[in-house]
Amino acid sequence: MTHSELNDIARRWLLRAESGRGPGCKIALNEVGAVGDSERADAWGYRWGYHGGSVLVEVKVSRSDFLRDKHKPHRQAGGLGDYRYYMCPEGIINIADLPDRWGLLWVNKRGHVKLMAGHICCLVGNSWGGNRDLACFWAHDSDKDAERGLLSYLLHRVGDPDALLQEQRSYLRESHQQATKINELEKQRREDSHTIYRLRRKLEAAGIDMPETRPANMLGF
């Protein structure tokens, strides 16, 4: 499994609900980093609301790559992610190898994610108490300025979010109007078909033969 494929699996996992053993992020992105910052996340997501915060997933396809990771400057202090996970093919990294407060995700050959360690373990199956309060012990002191810079840069690339929202609403209204018109035309078509059928039966009852109906292209139009 390639690094790029695992990145995409990591992004999808970030969006997975708690009930599916995921962090329930509202947004998730691949290969992103703040402008001017040395860190570039393989996958990063954010969840707002109750138990909100950012989640980082670092993908490793070899053990040597994992061992080099701890020497990066943003691993010493700061960095992205209130909660952090390594993701790797099954067996490359073990729980005993993990740095303090890092979680672990294994991916098998079929692309299925297995939660091995991390704050999500405290949330699964304990919606109203249990070990949920222990999740905070997995939290890191993330670089909030870098994360704000990342989000601001992404918004800048997208453009004016309010203008995009208005444009989306306009498309939705137009789509709804078109769907309504199509439904009305379909209803009229059915009514016309019933009318033609009733007229044909009356003509047949009166002994009047009707010509066979043929497609327009067979009539030379």
PDB file of C-alpha atoms in Angstrom:
ATOM      1  CA  MET A   1       0.000   0.000   0.000  1.00  0.00           C
ATOM      2  CA  THR A   2       1.454   3.367  -1.013  1.00  0.00           C
ATOM      3  CA  HIS A   3       1.923   6.458   1.133  1.00  0.00           C
ATOM      4  CA  SER A   4      -0.667   8.335  -0.939  1.00  0.00           C
ATOM      5  CA  GLU A   5      -3.236   5.560  -0.500  1.00  0.00           C
ATOM      6  CA  LEU A   6      -2.716   5.579   3.268  1.00  0.00           C
ATOM      7  CA  ASN A   7      -3.055   9.371   3.304  1.00  0.00           C
ATOM      8  CA  ASP A   8      -6.493   9.055   1.746  1.00  0.00           C
ATOM      9  CA  ILE A   9      -7.475   6.326   4.216  1.00  0.00           C
ATOM     10  CA  ALA A  10      -6.307   8.605   7.051  1.00  0.00           C
ATOM     11  CA  ARG A  11      -8.456  11.483   5.781  1.00  0.00           C
ATOM     12  CA  ARG A  12     -11.523   9.263   5.585  1.00  0.00           C
ATOM     13  CA  TRP A  13     -10.828   7.939   9.086  1.00  0.00           C
ATOM     14  CA  LEU A  14     -10.690  11.491  10.452  1.00  0.00           C
ATOM     15  CA  LEU A  15     -14.242  12.027   9.180  1.00  0.00           C
ATOM     16  CA  ARG A  16     -15.492   8.776  10.716  1.00  0.00           C
ATOM     17  CA  ALA A  17     -17.970   9.146  13.586  1.00  0.00           C
ATOM     18  CA  GLU A  18     -17.143   8.059  17.132  1.00  0.00           C
ATOM     19  CA  SER A  19     -19.660   5.249  16.744  1.00  0.00           C
ATOM     20  CA  GLY A  20     -17.412   3.946  13.943  1.00  0.00           C
ATOM     21  CA  ARG A  21     -14.273   4.231  16.089  1.00  0.00           C
ATOM     22  CA  GLY A  22     -13.231   7.539  14.552  1.00  0.00           C
ATOM     23  CA  PRO A  23     -12.678  11.101  15.833  1.00  0.00           C
ATOM     24  CA  GLY A  24     -15.752  12.581  14.126  1.00  0.00           C
ATOM     25  CA  CYS A  25     -13.937  15.520  12.531  1.00  0.00           C
ATOM     26  CA  LYS A  26     -16.085  17.989  10.584  1.00  0.00           C
ATOM     27  CA  ILE A  27     -13.327  18.743   8.092  1.00  0.00           C
ATOM     28  CA  ALA A  28     -10.328  16.657   7.040  1.00  0.00           C
ATOM     29  CA  LEU A  29      -7.507  17.400   4.617  1.00  0.00           C
ATOM     30  CA  ASN A  30      -4.524  15.631   3.061  1.00  0.00           C
ATOM     31  CA  GLU A  31      -0.956  16.917   2.913  1.00  0.00           C
ATOM     32  CA  VAL A  32      -1.469  20.366   4.376  1.00  0.00           C
ATOM     33  CA  GLY A  33       0.649  22.792   6.369  1.00  0.00           C
ATOM     34  CA  ALA A  34       0.719  26.417   7.443  1.00  0.00           C
ATOM     35  CA  VAL A  35       2.496  28.946   5.225  1.00  0.00           C
ATOM     36  CA  GLY A  36       6.116  29.325   6.338  1.00  0.00           C
ATOM     37  CA  ASP A  37       5.881  26.355   8.709  1.00  0.00           C
ATOM     38  CA  SER A  38       8.139  23.326   8.273  1.00  0.00           C
ATOM     39  CA  GLU A  39       5.469  20.797   9.220  1.00  0.00           C
ATOM     40  CA  ARG A  40       3.284  19.300   6.527  1.00  0.00           C
ATOM     41  CA  ALA A  41       0.632  16.928   7.829  1.00  0.00           C
ATOM     42  CA  ASP A  42      -0.222  13.753   5.954  1.00  0.00           C
ATOM     43  CA  ALA A  43      -3.788  14.155   7.216  1.00  0.00           C
ATOM     44  CA  TRP A  44      -5.278  16.757   9.542  1.00  0.00           C
ATOM     45  CA  GLY A  45      -8.822  17.254  10.727  1.00  0.00           C
ATOM     46  CA  TYR A  46     -10.813  19.447  13.035  1.00  0.00           C
ATOM     47  CA  ARG A  47     -13.883  18.833  15.129  1.00  0.00           C
ATOM     48  CA  TRP A  48     -15.752  21.683  16.778  1.00  0.00           C
ATOM     49  CA  GLY A  49     -18.253  21.475  19.605  1.00  0.00           C
ATOM     50  CA  TYR A  50     -18.117  19.057  22.541  1.00  0.00           C
ATOM     51  CA  HIS A  51     -14.713  17.370  22.852  1.00  0.00           C
ATOM     52  CA  GLY A  52     -13.588  19.496  19.913  1.00  0.00           C
ATOM     53  CA  GLY A  53     -10.046  19.942  18.711  1.00  0.00           C
ATOM     54  CA  SER A  54      -7.645  19.049  15.933  1.00  0.00           C
ATOM     55  CA  VAL A  55      -6.395  15.569  15.048  1.00  0.00           C
ATOM     56  CA  LEU A  56      -3.174  14.812  13.177  1.00  0.00           C
ATOM     57  CA  VAL A  57      -2.386  11.549  11.408  1.00  0.00           C
ATOM     58  CA  GLU A  58       1.191  10.859  10.351  1.00  0.00           C
ATOM     59  CA  VAL A  59       1.519   8.058   7.805  1.00  0.00           C
ATOM     60  CA  LYS A  60       4.553   5.768   7.870  1.00  0.00           C
ATOM     61  CA  VAL A  61       5.175   3.017   5.351  1.00  0.00           C
ATOM     62  CA  SER A  62       8.508   1.879   6.808  1.00  0.00           C
ATOM     63  CA  ARG A  63       9.985   1.526  10.273  1.00  0.00           C
ATOM     64  CA  SER A  64      13.035   3.611   9.350  1.00  0.00           C
ATOM     65  CA  ASP A  65      10.765   6.523   8.373  1.00  0.00           C
ATOM     66  CA  PHE A  66       9.013   6.227  11.728  1.00  0.00           C
ATOM     67  CA  LEU A  67      12.299   6.271  13.652  1.00  0.00           C
ATOM     68  CA  ARG A  68      13.426   9.445  11.836  1.00  0.00           C
ATOM     69  CA  ASP A  69      10.187  11.255  12.629  1.00  0.00           C
ATOM     70  CA  LYS A  70      11.021  11.952  16.281  1.00  0.00           C
ATOM     71  CA  HIS A  71      13.960  14.163  15.274  1.00  0.00           C
ATOM     72  CA  LYS A  72      11.800  16.699  13.421  1.00  0.00           C
ATOM     73  CA  PRO A  73      11.677  20.156  15.117  1.00  0.00           C
ATOM     74  CA  HIS A  74       7.873  20.189  15.432  1.00  0.00           C
ATOM     75  CA  ARG A  75       8.033  16.903  17.344  1.00  0.00           C
ATOM     76  CA  GLN A  76      10.067  18.551  20.081  1.00  0.00           C
ATOM     77  CA  ALA A  77       7.504  21.293  20.830  1.00  0.00           C
ATOM     78  CA  GLY A  78       4.324  22.669  19.301  1.00  0.00           C
ATOM     79  CA  GLY A  79       3.261  21.096  16.034  1.00  0.00           C
ATOM     80  CA  LEU A  80      -0.153  20.391  14.552  1.00  0.00           C
ATOM     81  CA  GLY A  81      -2.793  18.329  16.274  1.00  0.00           C
ATOM     82  CA  ASP A  82      -4.323  18.385  19.732  1.00  0.00           C
ATOM     83  CA  TYR A  83      -4.482  14.614  19.292  1.00  0.00           C
ATOM     84  CA  ARG A  84      -1.936  12.694  17.228  1.00  0.00           C
ATOM     85  CA  TYR A  85      -1.778   9.308  15.571  1.00  0.00           C
ATOM     86  CA  TYR A  86       0.636   7.269  13.541  1.00  0.00           C
ATOM     87  CA  MET A  87      -0.900   5.211  10.761  1.00  0.00           C
ATOM     88  CA  CYS A  88       1.004   2.357   9.164  1.00  0.00           C
ATOM     89  CA  PRO A  89       0.561  -1.011   7.469  1.00  0.00           C
ATOM     90  CA  GLU A  90      -0.216  -3.622  10.078  1.00  0.00           C
ATOM     91  CA  GLY A  91       2.743  -4.504  12.302  1.00  0.00           C
ATOM     92  CA  ILE A  92       5.294  -1.867  11.234  1.00  0.00           C
ATOM     93  CA  ILE A  93       4.832   0.170  14.431  1.00  0.00           C
ATOM     94  CA  ASN A  94       3.857  -1.378  17.761  1.00  0.00           C
ATOM     95  CA  ILE A  95       2.288   0.206  20.821  1.00  0.00           C
ATOM     96  CA  ALA A  96       5.567  -0.112  22.727  1.00  0.00           C
ATOM     97  CA  ASP A  97       7.263   2.061  20.054  1.00  0.00           C
ATOM     98  CA  LEU A  98       4.923   5.026  20.464  1.00  0.00           C
ATOM     99  CA  PRO A  99       6.090   8.389  21.803  1.00  0.00           C
ATOM    100  CA  ASP A 100       4.181   9.821  24.745  1.00  0.00           C
ATOM    101  CA  ARG A 101       0.475  10.512  24.046  1.00  0.00           C
ATOM    102  CA  TRP A 102       0.532   9.283  20.455  1.00  0.00           C
ATOM    103  CA  GLY A 103      -2.113   6.929  19.151  1.00  0.00           C
ATOM    104  CA  LEU A 104      -1.691   4.150  16.622  1.00  0.00           C
ATOM    105  CA  LEU A 105      -3.740   3.012  13.631  1.00  0.00           C
ATOM    106  CA  TRP A 106      -3.003  -0.174  11.716  1.00  0.00           C
ATOM    107  CA  VAL A 107      -4.214  -0.670   8.146  1.00  0.00           C
ATOM    108  CA  ASN A 108      -4.567  -4.197   6.805  1.00  0.00           C
ATOM    109  CA  LYS A 109      -4.157  -5.302   3.181  1.00  0.00           C
ATOM    110  CA  ARG A 110      -7.843  -4.663   2.479  1.00  0.00           C
ATOM    111  CA  GLY A 111      -7.549  -1.053   3.673  1.00  0.00           C
ATOM    112  CA  HIS A 112      -9.437  -1.545   6.930  1.00  0.00           C
ATOM    113  CA  VAL A 113      -8.317   0.613   9.865  1.00  0.00           C
ATOM    114  CA  LYS A 114      -7.728  -0.984  13.269  1.00  0.00           C
ATOM    115  CA  LEU A 115      -7.596   1.366  16.263  1.00  0.00           C
ATOM    116  CA  MET A 116      -4.681   0.244  18.443  1.00  0.00           C
ATOM    117  CA  ALA A 117      -4.176   3.196  20.809  1.00  0.00           C
ATOM    118  CA  GLY A 118      -5.217   6.821  21.222  1.00  0.00           C
ATOM    119  CA  HIS A 119      -7.852   9.077  22.730  1.00  0.00           C
ATOM    120  CA  ILE A 120     -10.614   7.459  20.655  1.00  0.00           C
ATOM    121  CA  CYS A 121     -10.179   4.317  22.786  1.00  0.00           C
ATOM    122  CA  CYS A 122     -11.528   6.353  25.711  1.00  0.00           C
ATOM    123  CA  LEU A 123     -14.605   7.460  23.769  1.00  0.00           C
ATOM    124  CA  VAL A 124     -15.770   4.241  22.148  1.00  0.00           C
ATOM    125  CA  GLY A 125     -18.774   2.760  23.908  1.00  0.00           C
ATOM    126  CA  ASN A 126     -18.768   5.347  26.681  1.00  0.00           C
ATOM    127  CA  SER A 127     -21.062   8.075  25.386  1.00  0.00           C
ATOM    128  CA  TRP A 128     -22.290   9.134  28.822  1.00  0.00           C
ATOM    129  CA  GLY A 129     -19.270   8.751  31.045  1.00  0.00           C
ATOM    130  CA  GLY A 130     -16.945   5.814  31.548  1.00  0.00           C
ATOM    131  CA  ASN A 131     -13.455   6.626  30.285  1.00  0.00           C
ATOM    132  CA  ARG A 132     -14.293   9.761  28.297  1.00  0.00           C
ATOM    133  CA  ASP A 133     -12.597  12.028  30.815  1.00  0.00           C
ATOM    134  CA  LEU A 134      -9.338  10.136  30.287  1.00  0.00           C
ATOM    135  CA  ALA A 135      -9.158  11.339  26.679  1.00  0.00           C
ATOM    136  CA  CYS A 136      -7.567  14.595  27.837  1.00  0.00           C
ATOM    137  CA  PHE A 137      -4.441  12.688  28.915  1.00  0.00           C
ATOM    138  CA  TRP A 138      -3.744  11.999  25.234  1.00  0.00           C
ATOM    139  CA  ALA A 139      -3.828  15.707  24.328  1.00  0.00           C
ATOM    140  CA  HIS A 140      -0.782  17.622  23.074  1.00  0.00           C
ATOM    141  CA  ASP A 141       0.055  21.305  23.424  1.00  0.00           C
ATOM    142  CA  SER A 142      -0.426  22.086  19.738  1.00  0.00           C
ATOM    143  CA  ASP A 143       0.749  25.212  17.931  1.00  0.00           C
ATOM    144  CA  LYS A 144      -2.509  27.195  17.703  1.00  0.00           C
ATOM    145  CA  ASP A 145      -0.922  29.942  15.607  1.00  0.00           C
ATOM    146  CA  ALA A 146       0.191  27.382  13.024  1.00  0.00           C
ATOM    147  CA  GLU A 147      -3.279  25.818  12.943  1.00  0.00           C
ATOM    148  CA  ARG A 148      -4.972  29.203  12.562  1.00  0.00           C
ATOM    149  CA  GLY A 149      -2.524  30.023   9.798  1.00  0.00           C
ATOM    150  CA  LEU A 150      -3.340  26.724   8.109  1.00  0.00           C
ATOM    151  CA  LEU A 151      -7.086  27.343   8.218  1.00  0.00           C
ATOM    152  CA  SER A 152      -6.674  30.946   7.048  1.00  0.00           C
ATOM    153  CA  TYR A 153      -4.508  29.862   4.132  1.00  0.00           C
ATOM    154  CA  LEU A 154      -7.045  27.224   3.111  1.00  0.00           C
ATOM    155  CA  LEU A 155      -9.883  29.764   3.232  1.00  0.00           C
ATOM    156  CA  HIS A 156      -7.791  32.154   1.156  1.00  0.00           C
ATOM    157  CA  ARG A 157      -7.301  29.462  -1.487  1.00  0.00           C
ATOM    158  CA  VAL A 158     -11.028  28.745  -1.565  1.00  0.00           C
ATOM    159  CA  GLY A 159     -11.947  32.417  -1.900  1.00  0.00           C
ATOM    160  CA  ASP A 160     -14.769  34.373  -0.299  1.00  0.00           C
ATOM    161  CA  PRO A 161     -16.675  31.697   1.688  1.00  0.00           C
ATOM    162  CA  ASP A 162     -19.831  33.810   1.905  1.00  0.00           C
ATOM    163  CA  ALA A 163     -19.889  34.342  -1.864  1.00  0.00           C
ATOM    164  CA  LEU A 164     -19.405  30.595  -2.378  1.00  0.00           C
ATOM    165  CA  LEU A 165     -22.246  29.875   0.024  1.00  0.00           C
ATOM    166  CA  GLN A 166     -24.554  32.252  -1.817  1.00  0.00           C
ATOM    167  CA  GLU A 167     -23.569  30.681  -5.143  1.00  0.00           C
ATOM    168  CA  GLN A 168     -24.256  27.220  -3.743  1.00  0.00           C
ATOM    169  CA  ARG A 169     -27.667  28.308  -2.492  1.00  0.00           C
ATOM    170  CA  SER A 170     -28.438  29.767  -5.924  1.00  0.00           C
ATOM    171  CA  TYR A 171     -27.527  26.458  -7.592  1.00  0.00           C
ATOM    172  CA  LEU A 172     -29.678  24.567  -5.087  1.00  0.00           C
ATOM    173  CA  ARG A 173     -32.660  26.836  -5.743  1.00  0.00           C
ATOM    174  CA  GLU A 174     -32.229  26.444  -9.500  1.00  0.00           C
ATOM    175  CA  SER A 175     -31.882  22.673  -9.114  1.00  0.00           C
ATOM    176  CA  HIS A 176     -35.062  22.554  -7.031  1.00  0.00           C
ATOM    177  CA  GLN A 177     -36.934  24.611  -9.619  1.00  0.00           C
ATOM    178  CA  GLN A 178     -35.750  22.353 -12.433  1.00  0.00           C
ATOM    179  CA  ALA A 179     -36.751  19.250 -10.475  1.00  0.00           C
ATOM    180  CA  THR A 180     -40.205  20.729  -9.840  1.00  0.00           C
ATOM    181  CA  LYS A 181     -40.614  21.521 -13.556  1.00  0.00           C
ATOM    182  CA  ILE A 182     -39.545  18.003 -14.532  1.00  0.00           C
ATOM    183  CA  ASN A 183     -42.079  16.520 -12.100  1.00  0.00           C
ATOM    184  CA  GLU A 184     -44.812  18.727 -13.532  1.00  0.00           C
ATOM    185  CA  LEU A 185     -43.914  17.692 -17.104  1.00  0.00           C
ATOM    186  CA  GLU A 186     -43.894  14.047 -16.125  1.00  0.00           C
ATOM    187  CA  LYS A 187     -47.288  14.418 -14.495  1.00  0.00           C
ATOM    188  CA  GLN A 188     -48.627  16.094 -17.659  1.00  0.00           C
ATOM    189  CA  ARG A 189     -47.138  13.322 -19.807  1.00  0.00           C
ATOM    190  CA  ARG A 190     -48.961  10.678 -17.761  1.00  0.00           C
ATOM    191  CA  GLU A 191     -52.231  12.596 -18.011  1.00  0.00           C
ATOM    192  CA  ASP A 192     -51.801  12.976 -21.785  1.00  0.00           C
ATOM    193  CA  SER A 193     -51.070   9.257 -22.113  1.00  0.00           C
ATOM    194  CA  HIS A 194     -54.273   8.417 -20.234  1.00  0.00           C
ATOM    195  CA  THR A 195     -56.251  10.839 -22.412  1.00  0.00           C
ATOM    196  CA  ILE A 196     -54.855   9.303 -25.616  1.00  0.00           C
ATOM    197  CA  TYR A 197     -55.654   5.814 -24.320  1.00  0.00           C
ATOM    198  CA  ARG A 198     -59.264   6.745 -23.505  1.00  0.00           C
ATOM    199  CA  LEU A 199     -59.736   8.409 -26.931  1.00  0.00           C
ATOM    200  CA  ARG A 200     -58.289   5.373 -28.684  1.00  0.00           C
ATOM    201  CA  ARG A 201     -60.720   3.073 -26.868  1.00  0.00           C
ATOM    202  CA  LYS A 202     -63.667   5.282 -27.826  1.00  0.00           C
ATOM    203  CA  LEU A 203     -62.598   5.325 -31.480  1.00  0.00           C
ATOM    204  CA  GLU A 204     -62.165   1.565 -31.470  1.00  0.00           C
ATOM    205  CA  ALA A 205     -65.615   1.163 -29.918  1.00  0.00           C
ATOM    206  CA  ALA A 206     -67.003   3.356 -32.714  1.00  0.00           C
ATOM    207  CA  GLY A 207     -65.335   1.138 -35.313  1.00  0.00           C
ATOM    208  CA  ILE A 208     -62.797   3.732 -36.392  1.00  0.00           C
ATOM    209  CA  ASP A 209     -59.309   2.352 -37.052  1.00  0.00           C
ATOM    210  CA  MET A 210     -56.391   4.345 -35.654  1.00  0.00           C
ATOM    211  CA  PRO A 211     -53.065   4.472 -37.527  1.00  0.00           C
ATOM    212  CA  GLU A 212     -50.126   2.812 -35.825  1.00  0.00           C
ATOM    213  CA  THR A 213     -48.052   5.197 -33.731  1.00  0.00           C
ATOM    214  CA  ARG A 214     -44.465   5.308 -34.871  1.00  0.00           C
ATOM    215  CA  PRO A 215     -41.407   7.155 -33.534  1.00  0.00           C
ATOM    216  CA  ALA A 216     -40.872  10.609 -35.049  1.00  0.00           C
ATOM    217  CA  ASN A 217     -37.628   9.567 -36.804  1.00  0.00           C
ATOM    218  CA  MET A 218     -39.519   6.851 -38.679  1.00  0.00           C
ATOM    219  CA  LEU A 219     -41.948   9.436 -40.011  1.00  0.00           C
ATOM    220  CA  GLY A 220     -39.154  11.424 -41.581  1.00  0.00           C
ATOM    221  CA  PHE A 221     -38.992  14.229 -39.022  1.00  0.00           C
TER     222      PHE A 221
END
